Amino acid sequence: MDFFNDNFYTLFYGWTLGSIFILSLITFFIYLKIKERSFLFYSLYAFCLNIYIGIRALDAISHSASIAVMEINLYINWPLQFVYYTLYLLFIRSFFNFKITQPKVDTLIIKFLWILGFTCFGFTLINVFVLSNTNTDLPYYFSEFIIYFYIPTFLPFVVYIIYKILQTKNPAKYYIILGGTSYVVSALVSMYYSVNDGFDFPIFFFMIGVQVEFVFFIIALGIKVYGIFKEKNKYQKQLISQLKENKKLIEYNNEILLERIELFAEKEIELELKHSISVLKSKVFRSQAHSHFIFNILNSIKGTIINDEKEKSIEQINNFSKLIRSILNHSWEEEISLEKEIEITQLYFALENQRFNNQITFSVTLHNRINSPELIMVPPFIIQPFIENAIWHGLANMEEDRKLDLSIEKQDQYLLIKVRDNGIGILKSLEIKRKRSINHKSMGIDITRERLKLFAQKCNENYDLFLENIGDEQNSKGTQVTIQIPYKTV
């Protein structure tokens, strides 16, 4: 019975194809905004499905184009189905994060895709070389084989995936299951009527199922977006709270330092007074340096939280906690061991390197005369500013092959510390700052210079600090900072 006329089907097909295309665009733009891969897979799945439905719809409503469409169908029917089924499963895999939450299910999905790929390749060969060159009933029998044997063999896999989805804690799981079920049922009904007479436009059932699926999936994706923004807001609140606590801690330490300076100024004799003020100045400088790079590290952690990189955020917070603990443990000490200084420097570098996706290679070299770094005492936190400077003014403007080397050796009563990078060099760095109209003056190096001066005066020795460009001005191969300071042994 012809209940609907051709014009209705034409309008329905056009509306279906248009709505699917718009959905694929919307999900793609959402992916560009929040960088959630499940939206990318769903966008590509909807796009490929739209192409498949468009070809089938053209075959159904345009009799003049049927022969040409059948020719095209011989070559792309199964490959196209494989592509959009693959994208669909990758969407499910990413949406429920099976790679992390259920690795066995993730492995099973990958194996299933291989089997599906080989099967679709075989069916394409049958279409092209067997079914296209026969006037027998082979196409009919092949369709019967697909419906009554091939599809049922994969139903256990579908049921298993649904079972595993139900075990997840994802609030959108029921919408995904309902959408997927409507899609599968409509596809089976459409295939049944395409083989058995009884309905002139069997693809109509498939389109209805796709429309129902998209309604459920839009709800599920909306829940996903809401969850992402809710989690980001949570991390941002935690970060703001941490920043406020750090600010209070820095202000409190500065107040204590100033109070002690005033106390020593009133009670000590002139010589003792000069020595005490020198020590306290060094601590104030350290406090200023700490607040400087603590702010940078917190910005880094904030960036990973905003980009929804949860694992990297947790790792950075753990490393940041270790670094803060080291700073607090040694903030009142005038000297620490060289071994501890190197450990703090490596911890700081690891935090900064995460901001560059661990693309910077860092090496530490202690020359032969330094056998016991734990017995050599140096001012705390003197290497970190130069590591920071090398990263942000030398290596940050490079795309690849970033290298940073720290070497330490003894030279008479001095330690010779060299920080060398293969970045853009001093001159080019200054040129970039000038072009960008950056007037900010980095205080890290100046503060460290003052601290080295105070430490050298206490040891009745001299110190030296100089920066040099490696290579000529036109072909710079990096920058080297050389620090020469006295040291003590215990």
PDB file of N, CA, C and O in Angstrom, residues 379 382 386 411 413-419 445 448-457 460-468 480-487:
ATOM      1  N   PRO A 379      74.943  28.365  48.263  1.00  0.00           N
ATOM      2  CA  PRO A 379      73.689  29.093  48.561  1.00  0.00           C
ATOM      3  C   PRO A 379      72.495  28.353  47.941  1.00  0.00           C
ATOM      4  O   PRO A 379      72.601  27.824  46.826  1.00  0.00           O
ATOM      5  N   ILE A 382      70.229  28.785  43.652  1.00  0.00           N
ATOM      6  CA  ILE A 382      70.944  29.719  42.781  1.00  0.00           C
ATOM      7  C   ILE A 382      70.948  29.277  41.317  1.00  0.00           C
ATOM      8  O   ILE A 382      71.186  30.086  40.424  1.00  0.00           O
ATOM      9  N   PHE A 386      68.557  30.529  36.333  1.00  0.00           N
ATOM     10  CA  PHE A 386      69.225  30.425  35.039  1.00  0.00           C
ATOM     11  C   PHE A 386      68.607  29.319  34.189  1.00  0.00           C
ATOM     12  O   PHE A 386      68.549  29.422  32.957  1.00  0.00           O
ATOM     13  N   GLN A 411      87.248  24.287  40.653  1.00  0.00           N
ATOM     14  CA  GLN A 411      88.392  25.027  40.114  1.00  0.00           C
ATOM     15  C   GLN A 411      89.031  25.795  41.272  1.00  0.00           C
ATOM     16  O   GLN A 411      88.566  26.873  41.645  1.00  0.00           O
ATOM     17  N   GLN A 413      89.466  26.969  44.772  1.00  0.00           N
ATOM     18  CA  GLN A 413      88.511  27.112  45.874  1.00  0.00           C
ATOM     19  C   GLN A 413      87.119  27.524  45.382  1.00  0.00           C
ATOM     20  O   GLN A 413      86.276  27.930  46.180  1.00  0.00           O
ATOM     21  N   TYR A 414      86.924  27.420  44.077  1.00  0.00           N
ATOM     22  CA  TYR A 414      85.648  27.842  43.488  1.00  0.00           C
ATOM     23  C   TYR A 414      84.918  26.666  42.834  1.00  0.00           C
ATOM     24  O   TYR A 414      85.529  25.672  42.435  1.00  0.00           O
ATOM     25  N   LEU A 415      83.597  26.854  42.736  1.00  0.00           N
ATOM     26  CA  LEU A 415      82.767  25.972  41.897  1.00  0.00           C
ATOM     27  C   LEU A 415      82.472  26.704  40.603  1.00  0.00           C
ATOM     28  O   LEU A 415      82.103  27.886  40.612  1.00  0.00           O
ATOM     29  N   LEU A 416      82.617  25.999  39.486  1.00  0.00           N
ATOM     30  CA  LEU A 416      82.301  26.560  38.175  1.00  0.00           C
ATOM     31  C   LEU A 416      81.022  25.886  37.681  1.00  0.00           C
ATOM     32  O   LEU A 416      81.011  24.698  37.353  1.00  0.00           O
ATOM     33  N   ILE A 417      79.934  26.658  37.642  1.00  0.00           N
ATOM     34  CA  ILE A 417      78.619  26.138  37.238  1.00  0.00           C
ATOM     35  C   ILE A 417      78.278  26.715  35.869  1.00  0.00           C
ATOM     36  O   ILE A 417      78.289  27.936  35.690  1.00  0.00           O
ATOM     37  N   LYS A 418      77.978  25.828  34.914  1.00  0.00           N
ATOM     38  CA  LYS A 418      77.648  26.280  33.565  1.00  0.00           C
ATOM     39  C   LYS A 418      76.264  25.773  33.170  1.00  0.00           C
ATOM     40  O   LYS A 418      75.977  24.582  33.299  1.00  0.00           O
ATOM     41  N   VAL A 419      75.432  26.699  32.712  1.00  0.00           N
ATOM     42  CA  VAL A 419      74.092  26.353  32.184  1.00  0.00           C
ATOM     43  C   VAL A 419      74.111  26.695  30.700  1.00  0.00           C
ATOM     44  O   VAL A 419      74.242  27.854  30.318  1.00  0.00           O
ATOM     45  N   ILE A 445      67.397  37.000  37.723  1.00  0.00           N
ATOM     46  CA  ILE A 445      68.857  37.036  37.598  1.00  0.00           C
ATOM     47  C   ILE A 445      69.447  38.103  38.521  1.00  0.00           C
ATOM     48  O   ILE A 445      70.464  37.870  39.191  1.00  0.00           O
ATOM     49  N   THR A 448      69.403  36.888  42.098  1.00  0.00           N
ATOM     50  CA  THR A 448      70.442  35.873  42.299  1.00  0.00           C
ATOM     51  C   THR A 448      71.828  36.506  42.334  1.00  0.00           C
ATOM     52  O   THR A 448      72.694  36.100  43.120  1.00  0.00           O
ATOM     53  N   ARG A 449      72.056  37.520  41.518  1.00  0.00           N
ATOM     54  CA  ARG A 449      73.350  38.212  41.521  1.00  0.00           C
ATOM     55  C   ARG A 449      73.624  38.839  42.901  1.00  0.00           C
ATOM     56  O   ARG A 449      74.737  38.762  43.430  1.00  0.00           O
ATOM     57  N   GLU A 450      72.589  39.453  43.481  1.00  0.00           N
ATOM     58  CA  GLU A 450      72.754  40.042  44.810  1.00  0.00           C
ATOM     59  C   GLU A 450      73.019  38.976  45.865  1.00  0.00           C
ATOM     60  O   GLU A 450      73.841  39.175  46.769  1.00  0.00           O
ATOM     61  N   ARG A 451      72.358  37.865  45.769  1.00  0.00           N
ATOM     62  CA  ARG A 451      72.569  36.774  46.729  1.00  0.00           C
ATOM     63  C   ARG A 451      73.977  36.201  46.613  1.00  0.00           C
ATOM     64  O   ARG A 451      74.618  35.887  47.625  1.00  0.00           O
ATOM     65  N   LEU A 452      74.470  36.037  45.383  1.00  0.00           N
ATOM     66  CA  LEU A 452      75.844  35.550  45.191  1.00  0.00           C
ATOM     67  C   LEU A 452      76.855  36.544  45.773  1.00  0.00           C
ATOM     68  O   LEU A 452      77.874  36.142  46.362  1.00  0.00           O
ATOM     69  N   LYS A 453      76.567  37.814  45.602  1.00  0.00           N
ATOM     70  CA  LYS A 453      77.455  38.854  46.143  1.00  0.00           C
ATOM     71  C   LYS A 453      77.533  38.760  47.671  1.00  0.00           C
ATOM     72  O   LYS A 453      78.626  38.808  48.260  1.00  0.00           O
ATOM     73  N   LEU A 454      76.368  38.592  48.322  1.00  0.00           N
ATOM     74  CA  LEU A 454      76.341  38.491  49.783  1.00  0.00           C
ATOM     75  C   LEU A 454      77.056  37.228  50.257  1.00  0.00           C
ATOM     76  O   LEU A 454      77.787  37.248  51.258  1.00  0.00           O
ATOM     77  N   PHE A 455      76.867  36.117  49.549  1.00  0.00           N
ATOM     78  CA  PHE A 455      77.508  34.871  49.936  1.00  0.00           C
ATOM     79  C   PHE A 455      79.028  34.976  49.784  1.00  0.00           C
ATOM     80  O   PHE A 455      79.793  34.518  50.646  1.00  0.00           O
ATOM     81  N   ALA A 456      79.482  35.610  48.700  1.00  0.00           N
ATOM     82  CA  ALA A 456      80.926  35.767  48.484  1.00  0.00           C
ATOM     83  C   ALA A 456      81.547  36.671  49.550  1.00  0.00           C
ATOM     84  O   ALA A 456      82.660  36.408  50.040  1.00  0.00           O
ATOM     85  N   GLN A 457      80.836  37.732  49.928  1.00  0.00           N
ATOM     86  CA  GLN A 457      81.337  38.615  50.983  1.00  0.00           C
ATOM     87  C   GLN A 457      81.475  37.871  52.301  1.00  0.00           C
ATOM     88  O   GLN A 457      82.449  38.064  53.036  1.00  0.00           O
ATOM     89  N   ASN A 460      84.526  35.974  52.274  1.00  0.00           N
ATOM     90  CA  ASN A 460      85.713  36.787  51.988  1.00  0.00           C
ATOM     91  C   ASN A 460      86.354  36.389  50.651  1.00  0.00           C
ATOM     92  O   ASN A 460      87.590  36.318  50.529  1.00  0.00           O
ATOM     93  N   GLU A 461      85.520  36.125  49.699  1.00  0.00           N
ATOM     94  CA  GLU A 461      86.000  35.735  48.377  1.00  0.00           C
ATOM     95  C   GLU A 461      85.246  36.561  47.327  1.00  0.00           C
ATOM     96  O   GLU A 461      84.344  37.338  47.653  1.00  0.00           O
ATOM     97  N   ASN A 462      85.612  36.355  46.068  1.00  0.00           N
ATOM     98  CA  ASN A 462      84.929  37.007  44.965  1.00  0.00           C
ATOM     99  C   ASN A 462      83.991  36.015  44.264  1.00  0.00           C
ATOM    100  O   ASN A 462      84.076  34.801  44.478  1.00  0.00           O
ATOM    101  N   TYR A 463      83.163  36.542  43.427  1.00  0.00           N
ATOM    102  CA  TYR A 463      82.321  35.687  42.602  1.00  0.00           C
ATOM    103  C   TYR A 463      82.310  36.259  41.192  1.00  0.00           C
ATOM    104  O   TYR A 463      82.699  37.410  40.961  1.00  0.00           O
ATOM    105  N   ASP A 464      81.868  35.466  40.245  1.00  0.00           N
ATOM    106  CA  ASP A 464      81.784  35.930  38.863  1.00  0.00           C
ATOM    107  C   ASP A 464      80.543  35.346  38.205  1.00  0.00           C
ATOM    108  O   ASP A 464      80.156  34.203  38.500  1.00  0.00           O
ATOM    109  N   LEU A 465      79.933  36.145  37.346  1.00  0.00           N
ATOM    110  CA  LEU A 465      78.730  35.698  36.636  1.00  0.00           C
ATOM    111  C   LEU A 465      78.701  36.385  35.285  1.00  0.00           C
ATOM    112  O   LEU A 465      78.713  37.608  35.210  1.00  0.00           O
ATOM    113  N   PHE A 466      78.699  35.603  34.220  1.00  0.00           N
ATOM    114  CA  PHE A 466      78.613  36.220  32.897  1.00  0.00           C
ATOM    115  C   PHE A 466      77.867  35.321  31.922  1.00  0.00           C
ATOM    116  O   PHE A 466      77.850  34.095  32.057  1.00  0.00           O
ATOM    117  N   LEU A 467      77.211  35.980  30.953  1.00  0.00           N
ATOM    118  CA  LEU A 467      76.424  35.298  29.923  1.00  0.00           C
ATOM    119  C   LEU A 467      77.111  35.502  28.584  1.00  0.00           C
ATOM    120  O   LEU A 467      77.636  36.589  28.303  1.00  0.00           O
ATOM    121  N   GLU A 468      77.095  34.468  27.762  1.00  0.00           N
ATOM    122  CA  GLU A 468      77.719  34.597  26.446  1.00  0.00           C
ATOM    123  C   GLU A 468      76.882  33.909  25.381  1.00  0.00           C
ATOM    124  O   GLU A 468      76.220  32.897  25.637  1.00  0.00           O
ATOM    125  N   GLN A 480      75.241  30.401  26.952  1.00  0.00           N
ATOM    126  CA  GLN A 480      75.891  29.751  28.087  1.00  0.00           C
ATOM    127  C   GLN A 480      76.044  30.764  29.222  1.00  0.00           C
ATOM    128  O   GLN A 480      76.527  31.862  29.022  1.00  0.00           O
ATOM    129  N   VAL A 481      75.593  30.360  30.416  1.00  0.00           N
ATOM    130  CA  VAL A 481      75.773  31.159  31.628  1.00  0.00           C
ATOM    131  C   VAL A 481      76.841  30.478  32.474  1.00  0.00           C
ATOM    132  O   VAL A 481      76.754  29.268  32.735  1.00  0.00           O
ATOM    133  N   THR A 482      77.840  31.236  32.915  1.00  0.00           N
ATOM    134  CA  THR A 482      78.897  30.686  33.750  1.00  0.00           C
ATOM    135  C   THR A 482      78.882  31.402  35.107  1.00  0.00           C
ATOM    136  O   THR A 482      78.909  32.631  35.162  1.00  0.00           O
ATOM    137  N   ILE A 483      78.808  30.613  36.168  1.00  0.00           N
ATOM    138  CA  ILE A 483      78.801  31.139  37.537  1.00  0.00           C
ATOM    139  C   ILE A 483      80.038  30.598  38.256  1.00  0.00           C
ATOM    140  O   ILE A 483      80.236  29.380  38.321  1.00  0.00           O
ATOM    141  N   GLN A 484      80.831  31.487  38.810  1.00  0.00           N
ATOM    142  CA  GLN A 484      81.982  31.073  39.612  1.00  0.00           C
ATOM    143  C   GLN A 484      81.787  31.580  41.035  1.00  0.00           C
ATOM    144  O   GLN A 484      81.746  32.789  41.275  1.00  0.00           O
ATOM    145  N   ILE A 485      81.623  30.646  41.977  1.00  0.00           N
ATOM    146  CA  ILE A 485      81.346  31.040  43.365  1.00  0.00           C
ATOM    147  C   ILE A 485      82.219  30.231  44.316  1.00  0.00           C
ATOM    148  O   ILE A 485      82.627  29.103  44.000  1.00  0.00           O
ATOM    149  N   PRO A 486      82.533  30.784  45.487  1.00  0.00           N
ATOM    150  CA  PRO A 486      83.232  29.999  46.504  1.00  0.00           C
ATOM    151  C   PRO A 486      82.284  28.960  47.099  1.00  0.00           C
ATOM    152  O   PRO A 486      81.059  29.071  46.980  1.00  0.00           O
ATOM    153  N   TYR A 487      82.821  27.944  47.726  1.00  0.00           N
ATOM    154  CA  TYR A 487      81.989  26.924  48.326  1.00  0.00           C
ATOM    155  C   TYR A 487      82.603  26.485  49.653  1.00  0.00           C
ATOM    156  O   TYR A 487      83.776  26.772  49.947  1.00  0.00           O
TER     157      TYR A 487
END
